[in-house]
Coordinates of C-alpha atoms in Angstrom, one line a residue:
M1 CA 13.2 -23.7 -67.5
S2 CA 13.1 -20.1 -65.3
L3 CA 12.6 -20.3 -61.5
K4 CA 9.5 -19.2 -60.5
V5 CA 9.9 -15.9 -58.2
P6 CA 7.0 -16.0 -55.2
K7 CA 5.0 -12.5 -55.4
S8 CA 5.1 -10.4 -52.0
S9 CA 1.0 -10.8 -51.5
N10 CA -0.5 -8.6 -48.7
L11 CA -3.2 -11.1 -48.1
P12 CA -5.5 -9.7 -45.0
I13 CA -5.2 -11.3 -41.9
F14 CA -6.7 -9.1 -39.6
K15 CA -9.6 -7.2 -39.9
D16 CA -9.6 -3.4 -41.2
G17 CA -8.3 -1.0 -38.4
Y18 CA -5.8 -3.6 -36.8
K19 CA -2.2 -2.5 -36.1
H20 CA 0.9 -5.0 -36.0
L21 CA 4.1 -4.2 -35.6
Q22 CA 6.5 -6.8 -35.1
G23 CA 10.5 -7.0 -35.4
L24 CA 13.4 -5.3 -33.3
D25 CA 13.0 -1.7 -33.8
E26 CA 8.9 -1.7 -33.9
A27 CA 8.2 -4.1 -31.4
V28 CA 11.0 -4.5 -29.0
L29 CA 12.7 -1.6 -28.9
R30 CA 9.7 0.6 -28.9
N31 CA 7.9 -1.6 -25.7
I32 CA 11.8 -1.0 -23.7
Q33 CA 11.5 2.8 -24.5
A34 CA 7.8 3.0 -22.7
V35 CA 9.8 1.1 -19.6
N36 CA 12.9 3.2 -19.6
E37 CA 10.1 6.7 -19.5
L38 CA 8.2 4.8 -16.8
S39 CA 11.2 4.1 -14.5
D40 CA 12.6 7.5 -15.2
L41 CA 9.7 8.9 -14.0
V42 CA 10.4 7.2 -10.7
R43 CA 13.6 7.4 -10.5
T44 CA 13.9 10.6 -8.7
S45 CA 11.6 10.1 -5.9
F46 CA 13.8 6.8 -5.0
G47 CA 15.6 6.9 -1.7
P48 CA 15.2 9.5 1.6
N49 CA 15.9 12.6 -0.5
G50 CA 14.0 11.5 -3.5
R51 CA 11.6 14.3 -5.3
N52 CA 8.1 14.5 -4.6
K53 CA 5.6 14.0 -7.6
L54 CA 2.4 16.2 -7.3
L55 CA -0.2 14.3 -8.9
I56 CA -3.9 15.3 -9.9
N57 CA -6.0 12.3 -10.3
H58 CA -9.0 11.6 -12.9
L59 CA -11.0 12.5 -9.8
G60 CA -9.1 15.6 -9.5
R61 CA -7.7 14.8 -6.3
L62 CA -4.0 15.5 -5.0
F63 CA -1.1 13.5 -4.2
V64 CA 1.9 15.1 -3.0
T65 CA 4.0 11.7 -2.4
S66 CA 7.1 10.0 -3.4
D67 CA 6.0 7.1 -2.7
A68 CA 5.9 4.9 -6.3
A69 CA 3.0 2.5 -5.1
T70 CA 0.9 5.3 -5.3
I71 CA 2.6 7.3 -8.1
I72 CA 1.8 3.9 -10.7
R73 CA -1.7 3.7 -9.1
E74 CA -2.8 7.7 -9.9
I75 CA -1.1 7.9 -13.2
E76 CA -3.2 5.7 -15.1
V77 CA -0.4 3.8 -17.5
V78 CA -1.9 2.5 -20.6
H79 CA 1.0 1.4 -22.6
P80 CA 1.0 -2.7 -22.4
A81 CA 5.0 -3.4 -21.7
A82 CA 4.9 -0.4 -18.9
K83 CA 1.9 -2.1 -17.5
L84 CA 3.7 -5.6 -16.8
L85 CA 6.6 -3.5 -15.1
V86 CA 3.6 -2.0 -13.0
M87 CA 2.1 -5.4 -12.2
A88 CA 5.2 -6.3 -11.4
S89 CA 5.3 -3.3 -8.7
Q90 CA 2.1 -4.0 -7.7
S91 CA 3.0 -7.5 -6.9
Q92 CA 5.7 -6.5 -4.7
E93 CA 3.3 -4.0 -2.9
A94 CA 0.8 -7.0 -1.9
E95 CA 3.5 -9.1 -1.3
M96 CA 5.7 -7.1 1.1
G97 CA 4.8 -3.1 1.1
D98 CA 7.7 -1.8 0.5
A99 CA 10.6 -1.7 -2.3
T100 CA 7.9 -0.9 -5.0
N101 CA 10.5 1.4 -6.7
M102 CA 13.3 -0.6 -6.8
V103 CA 11.5 -3.2 -8.8
L104 CA 10.6 -0.4 -11.3
I105 CA 13.8 1.1 -11.3
L106 CA 15.9 -2.2 -11.7
G107 CA 13.6 -3.7 -14.0
G108 CA 13.8 -0.7 -16.1
E109 CA 17.6 -0.5 -15.8
L110 CA 17.9 -4.4 -17.0
L111 CA 16.1 -3.6 -20.2
K112 CA 18.0 -0.5 -20.7
K113 CA 21.1 -2.4 -20.5
A114 CA 19.5 -5.3 -22.8
E115 CA 18.9 -2.6 -25.2
N116 CA 22.9 -2.2 -26.1
L117 CA 23.2 -6.0 -26.5
L118 CA 20.1 -6.3 -28.8
I119 CA 21.5 -3.7 -31.0
M120 CA 24.8 -5.5 -31.2
G121 CA 23.0 -8.6 -32.6
L122 CA 22.1 -10.9 -29.4
H123 CA 18.9 -12.7 -29.5
P124 CA 16.7 -12.1 -26.6
S125 CA 16.2 -15.4 -25.9
E126 CA 20.1 -15.0 -24.6
I127 CA 19.5 -12.3 -22.9
I128 CA 16.6 -13.8 -21.2
K129 CA 18.7 -16.9 -20.1
G130 CA 21.7 -14.9 -18.9
Y131 CA 19.2 -12.4 -16.6
E132 CA 17.8 -15.7 -15.1
L133 CA 21.1 -17.3 -14.1
A134 CA 22.1 -14.1 -12.9
S135 CA 18.8 -13.4 -11.1
I136 CA 19.3 -16.6 -9.3
K137 CA 23.1 -16.0 -8.4
A138 CA 21.9 -12.8 -6.9
Q139 CA 19.5 -13.7 -4.7
G140 CA 22.0 -16.9 -3.8
E141 CA 24.3 -14.2 -3.0
L142 CA 21.9 -12.0 -1.5
E143 CA 21.5 -14.5 1.5
K144 CA 25.1 -14.7 2.3
L145 CA 24.7 -11.1 2.7
S146 CA 22.7 -11.5 5.6
T147 CA 24.7 -10.7 8.7
F148 CA 21.8 -9.1 10.9
S149 CA 18.7 -10.3 11.7
L150 CA 16.2 -9.1 14.5
P151 CA 16.8 -9.9 17.9
S152 CA 14.2 -12.5 19.2
P153 CA 12.4 -10.8 22.1
L154 CA 11.2 -7.9 20.5
T155 CA 11.9 -4.5 22.1
Q156 CA 10.4 -1.1 20.9
T157 CA 14.1 0.2 20.5
S158 CA 15.3 -3.0 18.4
L159 CA 12.2 -2.8 16.2
A160 CA 12.3 0.7 15.8
S161 CA 15.6 0.9 14.2
A162 CA 14.9 -1.7 11.7
L163 CA 11.8 0.4 10.8
K164 CA 13.8 3.6 10.6
P165 CA 15.5 3.2 6.9
A166 CA 12.1 1.8 5.2
I167 CA 10.6 5.0 7.1
A168 CA 13.3 7.2 6.6
S169 CA 13.0 6.6 2.4
K170 CA 9.6 8.1 2.6
Q171 CA 10.0 10.5 5.4
Y172 CA 13.5 12.1 5.8
G173 CA 13.7 13.6 9.1
Y174 CA 10.7 12.2 11.3
E175 CA 11.8 8.6 10.7
D176 CA 12.9 8.2 14.6
T177 CA 9.5 9.5 15.7
L178 CA 7.2 7.4 13.3
A179 CA 9.2 4.4 13.9
T180 CA 8.8 5.0 17.6
L181 CA 5.3 5.0 17.1
V182 CA 5.0 2.2 14.7
A183 CA 7.0 -0.2 17.0
E184 CA 5.1 0.7 20.0
A185 CA 1.7 0.3 18.3
A186 CA 3.0 -3.0 16.7
L187 CA 4.0 -4.1 20.1
S188 CA 1.0 -3.5 21.9
I189 CA -1.0 -5.8 19.7
M190 CA 1.3 -8.4 18.8
P191 CA -0.3 -11.7 19.2
S192 CA 2.2 -14.9 20.9
N193 CA 3.1 -16.1 17.7
P194 CA 4.3 -13.2 15.6
K195 CA 3.9 -15.1 12.8
N196 CA 0.4 -14.5 13.4
F197 CA 1.1 -10.6 13.2
N198 CA -1.8 -8.7 11.2
V199 CA -1.5 -5.1 9.5
D200 CA -5.3 -4.6 9.4
N201 CA -4.5 -4.3 13.9
V202 CA -2.7 -1.3 13.5
R203 CA -4.7 1.5 12.2
V204 CA -4.2 5.5 11.3
V205 CA -6.7 8.4 12.4
K206 CA -5.8 11.6 10.8
I207 CA -6.6 15.0 12.8
M208 CA -5.4 18.2 11.4
G209 CA -3.6 20.7 13.5
G210 CA -0.4 20.5 15.2
S211 CA 2.8 19.1 14.1
L212 CA 3.8 15.0 14.1
S213 CA 5.0 15.4 17.5
G214 CA 1.9 15.6 18.8
S215 CA 1.1 12.4 17.7
K216 CA 0.4 9.2 19.6
V217 CA -0.5 5.6 20.1
V218 CA -4.2 4.6 21.4
Q219 CA -5.1 1.2 22.5
G220 CA -8.3 0.4 20.6
M221 CA -10.3 2.1 17.5
V222 CA -10.4 5.9 17.5
F223 CA -13.1 7.5 15.0
G224 CA -13.0 11.4 14.3
R225 CA -16.4 11.9 15.5
E226 CA -18.4 12.4 18.6
P227 CA -21.1 9.5 19.2
E228 CA -25.0 10.9 18.1
G229 CA -26.6 10.9 21.5
T230 CA -26.3 12.3 24.9
V231 CA -24.4 9.3 26.2
K232 CA -20.8 9.9 25.8
K233 CA -18.9 6.9 27.9
V234 CA -20.1 3.4 29.0
S235 CA -18.0 1.1 30.7
R236 CA -18.0 -2.7 29.7
G237 CA -20.8 -3.1 27.7
K238 CA -22.6 -4.9 24.8
V239 CA -22.1 -3.6 21.5
A240 CA -24.6 -4.1 18.3
V241 CA -23.6 -3.1 15.1
F242 CA -26.6 -2.0 12.3
T243 CA -25.8 -1.4 8.7
T244 CA -28.7 -0.5 8.0
A245 CA -30.8 2.9 9.0
L246 CA -32.1 3.3 12.2
D247 CA -35.3 5.2 11.2
I248 CA -39.0 4.8 10.3
A249 CA -39.3 2.1 7.5
Q250 CA -40.2 4.0 4.6
T251 CA -42.9 2.3 2.1
E252 CA -41.8 1.2 -1.3
T253 CA -44.7 2.6 -3.0
K254 CA -46.8 5.9 -2.3
G255 CA -50.1 5.9 -0.8
T256 CA -52.8 8.4 0.0
V257 CA -54.0 9.1 3.8
L258 CA -57.4 10.9 4.2
I259 CA -58.0 12.2 7.8
K260 CA -61.6 12.7 8.6
N261 CA -61.2 14.5 11.9
A262 CA -58.3 16.2 14.8
D263 CA -58.0 13.0 16.7
E264 CA -57.0 11.0 13.6
M265 CA -54.3 13.9 12.7
L266 CA -52.8 13.4 16.2
N267 CA -52.9 9.6 16.2
F268 CA -51.4 9.6 12.7
T269 CA -47.8 8.8 13.8
T270 CA -48.5 7.3 16.9
G271 CA -48.7 3.7 15.1
E272 CA -45.0 4.3 14.2
E273 CA -43.6 5.8 17.0
K274 CA -44.9 3.0 19.4
Q275 CA -43.5 0.3 17.3
L276 CA -40.2 2.2 17.0
E277 CA -40.1 2.4 20.5
K278 CA -41.4 -1.4 21.0
I279 CA -38.1 -2.0 18.7
F280 CA -35.6 0.3 20.9
K281 CA -36.5 -1.2 24.1
E282 CA -36.0 -4.9 23.1
I283 CA -32.7 -3.9 22.3
A284 CA -32.1 -2.5 25.6
D285 CA -33.5 -5.1 27.4
S286 CA -31.3 -7.4 25.4
G287 CA -28.3 -5.5 27.7
I288 CA -27.1 -3.5 24.8
K289 CA -25.2 -0.4 26.1
V290 CA -23.1 0.8 22.5
I291 CA -24.8 0.9 19.2
I292 CA -22.5 1.1 15.9
A293 CA -24.4 2.7 12.7
G294 CA -23.3 2.1 9.8
S295 CA -25.7 4.6 8.1
S296 CA -28.1 7.4 9.0
V297 CA -29.7 7.7 12.4
G298 CA -33.6 9.3 12.3
E299 CA -34.3 11.8 15.0
L300 CA -37.1 10.0 16.4
A301 CA -34.7 6.8 16.7
M302 CA -32.5 8.9 18.5
H303 CA -34.8 10.6 21.1
Y304 CA -35.9 6.6 22.1
L305 CA -31.8 6.0 22.5
N306 CA -31.3 8.9 24.8
R307 CA -34.1 7.7 26.6
F308 CA -32.9 4.3 27.0
D309 CA -29.3 5.6 28.1
I310 CA -27.9 3.7 24.7
A311 CA -24.3 5.3 22.9
V312 CA -24.6 5.7 19.5
V313 CA -22.0 6.4 17.1
K314 CA -22.2 6.3 13.2
V315 CA -19.3 4.4 11.5
L316 CA -20.0 5.2 7.7
S317 CA -17.2 3.3 6.4
K318 CA -17.8 -0.3 5.7
F319 CA -14.2 -1.0 5.7
E320 CA -14.0 0.1 9.2
L321 CA -17.3 -1.6 10.2
R322 CA -15.9 -4.7 9.5
R323 CA -13.2 -3.7 11.3
L324 CA -14.7 -2.8 14.0
C325 CA -16.9 -5.9 14.1
R326 CA -13.5 -7.8 15.0
V327 CA -12.3 -6.3 17.4
V328 CA -15.4 -6.0 19.4
N329 CA -16.8 -9.6 17.8
A330 CA -20.0 -8.7 16.9
T331 CA -21.9 -9.2 14.1
P332 CA -23.2 -6.8 11.8
L333 CA -26.5 -7.1 11.1
A334 CA -29.1 -5.4 8.2
R335 CA -32.2 -5.6 10.4
V336 CA -33.1 -2.9 13.0
G337 CA -33.8 -5.5 15.9
A338 CA -32.5 -7.1 19.1
P339 CA -29.6 -9.2 18.6
T340 CA -29.0 -12.6 19.6
P341 CA -26.0 -13.1 22.3
E342 CA -24.0 -14.5 19.4
E343 CA -24.5 -11.3 17.3
A344 CA -23.8 -9.2 20.2
G345 CA -20.4 -7.9 20.6
F346 CA -18.8 -6.9 23.6
V347 CA -16.2 -3.7 24.7
D348 CA -14.4 -2.6 28.0
V349 CA -14.2 1.2 27.3
F350 CA -16.1 3.0 25.1
E351 CA -15.4 6.7 25.9
T352 CA -15.7 10.1 23.9
T353 CA -12.0 12.1 24.7
E354 CA -10.6 15.5 23.4
I355 CA -7.1 15.4 20.8
G356 CA -6.0 18.9 20.0
G357 CA -9.5 20.3 20.3
D358 CA -11.1 18.1 18.4
R359 CA -13.8 15.6 19.7
V360 CA -12.9 11.6 19.5
T361 CA -14.4 8.4 20.1
V362 CA -12.7 6.1 21.5
L363 CA -13.4 1.8 21.9
R364 CA -10.8 -0.2 23.4
Q365 CA -10.7 -3.3 25.4
L366 CA -9.0 -3.1 28.8
L367 CA -4.6 -3.7 28.8
P368 CA -3.4 -6.3 31.1
D369 CA -2.2 -3.6 33.7
E370 CA -5.7 -1.8 34.0
P371 CA -7.8 -2.5 36.9
G372 CA -10.6 -4.4 35.5
F373 CA -9.0 -6.9 33.1
N374 CA -10.0 -10.1 32.7
P375 CA -7.8 -12.3 30.4
T376 CA -10.5 -15.0 29.5
S377 CA -12.2 -11.9 27.6
Q378 CA -9.5 -11.0 25.8
N379 CA -9.2 -12.4 22.4
E380 CA -5.4 -11.8 20.4
K381 CA -7.4 -10.9 17.6
T382 CA -9.4 -8.1 18.9
R383 CA -6.3 -6.2 20.3
T384 CA -6.0 -2.6 17.3
A385 CA -3.9 -0.2 18.2
T386 CA -4.4 3.5 16.6
I387 CA -2.1 5.8 15.6
V388 CA -3.4 9.1 15.6
L389 CA -0.9 11.3 13.3
R390 CA -1.5 15.1 13.6
G391 CA -0.2 17.5 11.1
A392 CA -0.6 20.8 9.1
T393 CA -2.3 19.9 5.9
S394 CA -4.4 16.9 4.5
N395 CA -1.4 16.5 1.9
H396 CA 1.5 16.0 4.5
L397 CA -1.3 13.6 6.6
D398 CA -1.7 11.3 3.7
D399 CA 2.2 11.3 2.9
L400 CA 2.8 10.5 6.8
E401 CA 0.0 7.9 6.6
R402 CA 1.7 6.4 3.3
A403 CA 5.1 6.0 5.5
I404 CA 3.2 4.3 8.4
D405 CA 2.1 2.0 5.6
D406 CA 5.2 0.8 5.3
G407 CA 6.6 0.6 8.3
V408 CA 3.7 -1.8 9.4
N409 CA 4.6 -4.3 6.7
V410 CA 8.1 -4.4 6.9
I411 CA 7.3 -5.0 10.6
K412 CA 4.8 -8.4 8.8
S413 CA 7.6 -9.2 6.5
L414 CA 10.1 -9.0 9.1
M415 CA 8.2 -11.4 11.2
K416 CA 8.5 -13.9 8.8
D417 CA 11.9 -13.6 8.1
P418 CA 13.7 -11.4 10.2
R419 CA 16.9 -11.4 8.4
L420 CA 18.5 -8.1 7.5
V421 CA 21.1 -7.1 5.2
P422 CA 23.3 -3.6 4.6
G423 CA 21.2 -0.7 3.2
A424 CA 22.3 2.4 1.7
G425 CA 23.3 0.5 -1.4
A426 CA 25.8 -1.8 -0.4
S427 CA 24.2 -5.2 -0.6
E428 CA 23.5 -3.8 -4.6
L429 CA 27.1 -3.4 -5.0
E430 CA 28.5 -6.1 -3.5
L431 CA 26.0 -8.1 -5.8
A432 CA 26.9 -6.2 -8.7
K433 CA 30.4 -7.5 -7.7
R434 CA 29.7 -11.1 -7.3
V435 CA 27.4 -11.1 -10.4
D436 CA 30.2 -9.8 -12.8
V437 CA 32.6 -12.2 -11.1
Y438 CA 30.6 -15.3 -11.9
G439 CA 30.0 -14.0 -15.4
S440 CA 33.2 -13.5 -16.3
G441 CA 33.4 -17.6 -15.5
L442 CA 30.5 -18.7 -18.2
R443 CA 30.8 -19.7 -21.5
G444 CA 28.6 -18.7 -24.2
L445 CA 27.0 -15.6 -25.5
S446 CA 24.4 -15.5 -22.2
Q447 CA 27.6 -14.3 -20.0
H448 CA 27.3 -10.8 -21.8
A449 CA 23.5 -10.7 -20.5
V450 CA 24.7 -11.7 -16.6
K451 CA 27.7 -8.9 -17.0
K452 CA 25.4 -6.0 -17.8
F453 CA 22.6 -7.8 -15.0
S454 CA 25.5 -7.1 -12.8
N455 CA 25.5 -3.8 -14.2
A456 CA 22.2 -3.0 -13.4
L457 CA 22.1 -3.5 -9.8
E458 CA 24.5 -0.3 -9.4
V459 CA 21.5 1.4 -10.4
I460 CA 20.4 1.2 -7.0
P461 CA 23.4 2.9 -5.1
R462 CA 24.0 5.4 -8.0
T463 CA 20.4 6.8 -8.1
L464 CA 20.8 7.3 -4.2
A465 CA 23.9 9.2 -4.7
E466 CA 22.5 11.4 -7.5
N467 CA 19.3 12.0 -5.9
A468 CA 21.3 13.4 -2.7
L469 CA 24.4 14.9 -4.3
G470 CA 23.8 15.4 -7.9
G471 CA 25.3 13.5 -10.8
A472 CA 28.8 14.4 -11.3
E473 CA 29.3 13.8 -7.1
G474 CA 27.1 11.0 -7.2
N475 CA 29.8 9.4 -10.1
E476 CA 32.7 9.9 -7.8
V477 CA 31.0 8.1 -4.8
I478 CA 30.0 5.2 -6.9
S479 CA 33.9 4.9 -8.0
R480 CA 34.5 5.3 -4.4
L481 CA 32.4 2.4 -3.4
W482 CA 34.1 0.1 -6.1
A483 CA 37.3 0.4 -4.7
K484 CA 36.2 -0.2 -1.1
H485 CA 34.4 -2.9 -2.4
E486 CA 37.2 -4.6 -3.8
Q487 CA 39.0 -4.5 -0.5
K488 CA 38.6 -7.5 1.5
G489 CA 35.7 -7.0 4.2
G490 CA 34.3 -3.9 2.4
E491 CA 30.4 -5.6 1.9
T492 CA 29.1 -3.1 4.0
W493 CA 30.2 0.3 2.4
G494 CA 26.8 2.6 1.1
V495 CA 26.3 5.8 0.1
D496 CA 26.4 8.3 2.8
I497 CA 23.6 10.9 1.8
E498 CA 24.6 13.8 4.2
E499 CA 28.0 13.4 2.6
E500 CA 30.0 13.8 6.4
T501 CA 33.2 12.7 4.8
D502 CA 33.8 11.1 1.3
G503 CA 29.9 10.2 0.8
T504 CA 30.5 7.1 1.7
L505 CA 29.2 4.9 5.2
Q506 CA 29.6 1.4 6.6
A507 CA 25.7 0.4 6.8
D508 CA 26.0 -1.6 9.7
Q509 CA 27.9 0.6 11.9
H510 CA 25.4 3.0 11.2
K511 CA 22.4 0.3 11.5
I512 CA 20.9 1.0 8.3
Y513 CA 19.1 -2.4 7.4
D514 CA 17.1 -3.2 4.7
S515 CA 14.7 -6.9 4.9
L516 CA 16.3 -9.6 2.9
A517 CA 12.8 -10.8 2.1
A518 CA 11.7 -7.3 0.5
K519 CA 15.2 -7.1 -1.7
T520 CA 15.1 -10.8 -2.8
W521 CA 11.2 -10.4 -4.3
A522 CA 12.0 -7.3 -5.2
I523 CA 14.9 -8.9 -7.7
R524 CA 13.1 -11.5 -8.6
L525 CA 9.9 -9.4 -9.9
A526 CA 12.0 -7.1 -11.7
T527 CA 13.9 -9.6 -13.5
E528 CA 10.8 -11.5 -14.3
A529 CA 8.7 -8.0 -15.8
A530 CA 12.1 -7.2 -18.1
N531 CA 12.2 -10.9 -19.2
S532 CA 8.4 -10.8 -19.9
V533 CA 8.9 -7.4 -22.2
L534 CA 11.9 -8.9 -23.9
S535 CA 10.1 -12.2 -25.0
V536 CA 7.4 -9.9 -27.2
D537 CA 8.5 -10.0 -30.2
S538 CA 5.6 -8.5 -31.9
I539 CA 2.1 -5.9 -30.4
I540 CA -1.1 -6.6 -32.6
M541 CA -3.6 -4.1 -31.8
S542 CA -7.4 -3.8 -32.4
K543 CA -9.3 -1.0 -33.5
P544 CA -10.3 1.0 -30.7
A545 CA -14.0 1.0 -30.1
G546 CA -16.2 4.4 -30.4
G547 CA -18.0 5.9 -33.4
P548 CA -16.5 8.1 -36.0
K549 CA -13.8 10.7 -34.6
I550 CA -14.4 13.2 -37.6
P551 CA -17.5 15.6 -36.6
Q552 CA -20.5 15.1 -38.5
Q553 CA -21.2 17.8 -41.2
A554 CA -23.6 20.6 -40.6
G555 CA -27.0 21.0 -42.9
N556 CA -29.0 17.8 -44.4
W557 CA -26.2 15.1 -43.5
D558 CA -29.0 12.1 -43.3
N559 CA -29.4 9.5 -46.5
D560 CA -32.9 8.0 -45.4
D561 CA -34.3 12.3 -45.4

């Protein structure tokens, strides 16, 4: 009896139009290639000497930045594997606000190294196991590298020196000025328990013109516009916040009015005027001296507000309005009318000042050293500081704002975990050395993945060196660094981007420190993203929705005719 050979059957599993890619070549290596392209895109923007990217998003808005979080937010990544890495980077942005580029570069490099192992025949599960072991080891060793912590009574100098490396990676050359501004703003609003530090209490207002040296910190909230009415200054006044338009209410339906004589014509709008006057008189009688309008202010309403000596400022951003309500401790009202005592807020000083030729409105609570300060009326949550940024172009101001945002987020993470590790790529190179030693002592196939993980960690100092000194010179610097890390006590040697001697420097001597928490999260998220991509073995794509792609033939093509 002959053996029955089963015929290969092409049984349809999916609907027409579905794509099913599986296997090493079609799925895994293709995903790795997509992630590598994304990683290489942002790699040149890493570090103080990182190049800027010029992006024009789908709305036509222009961005010139080296901030990885902004780059990946504005380019619309559609490849599902690359999206996994983007999500990991966004988690880093949400958790730490810094080191987003490190997640992308390290994740991409881990997959690049895994590609070699896959081609050699190693199974993805062995690589995933090795990467997880190496990640745990790296995170453990990173804690041992922490030699320095933020001193306990915070001073402006110590805080500024901890911020400088993070800000220098975005705005190299301006880090001293920006770090001082951020440290001053953060310390002025620091709560008694620093762990409750809120990044939302440090605001940025951009005023075009001048240069960065003209920037300053203003206690309170600053709005880049003048008050609407004639009242420009108020001291110790109640505040009402309205989200609705301050104007005569419009009727929902159209109506026709028949006017028979001249008296009716003259008195036609009197009723509305009296009604509006009554509303604003009630507001004035309740002790309100300042009104914040979240929408338009009518001319007639403005007339009565000026008559009752009430200052009005328009704040059209709902985020600013929400923040302002927290500062003055008020409730936003959707109706026009006198607020109850609980709904009304309070501000010590409402004034209009001039910054570089632009008139701005400042709302602030008094500082402890100012006359009239009342500690009982001050609430820690209401403290706000605004950094007024000056610059020549709006793109430059946007980029400075992103650097400040990074700096403020670094403070937040340092308040939770004050430990710092040597920067300039020194920690990553030391981790690479220690993980490599750990891999040599392992048994089984996963040791190959651990060794590749240690090779991948080298990408951080290598990228710093290549972006600053060029490819060939960068390789020489990495060789010198390896030699110095092999010596006893060489853990703090990193890349000298200014190349004053041989391209290497001791990070602790130059006070180049990075947040331990940010690095730990970056290593963890990069490993998770790489492992997620490696664990995928097939891609199933449904048919894209939409009509026929072929243009219809001209003429009588409709069958029903």
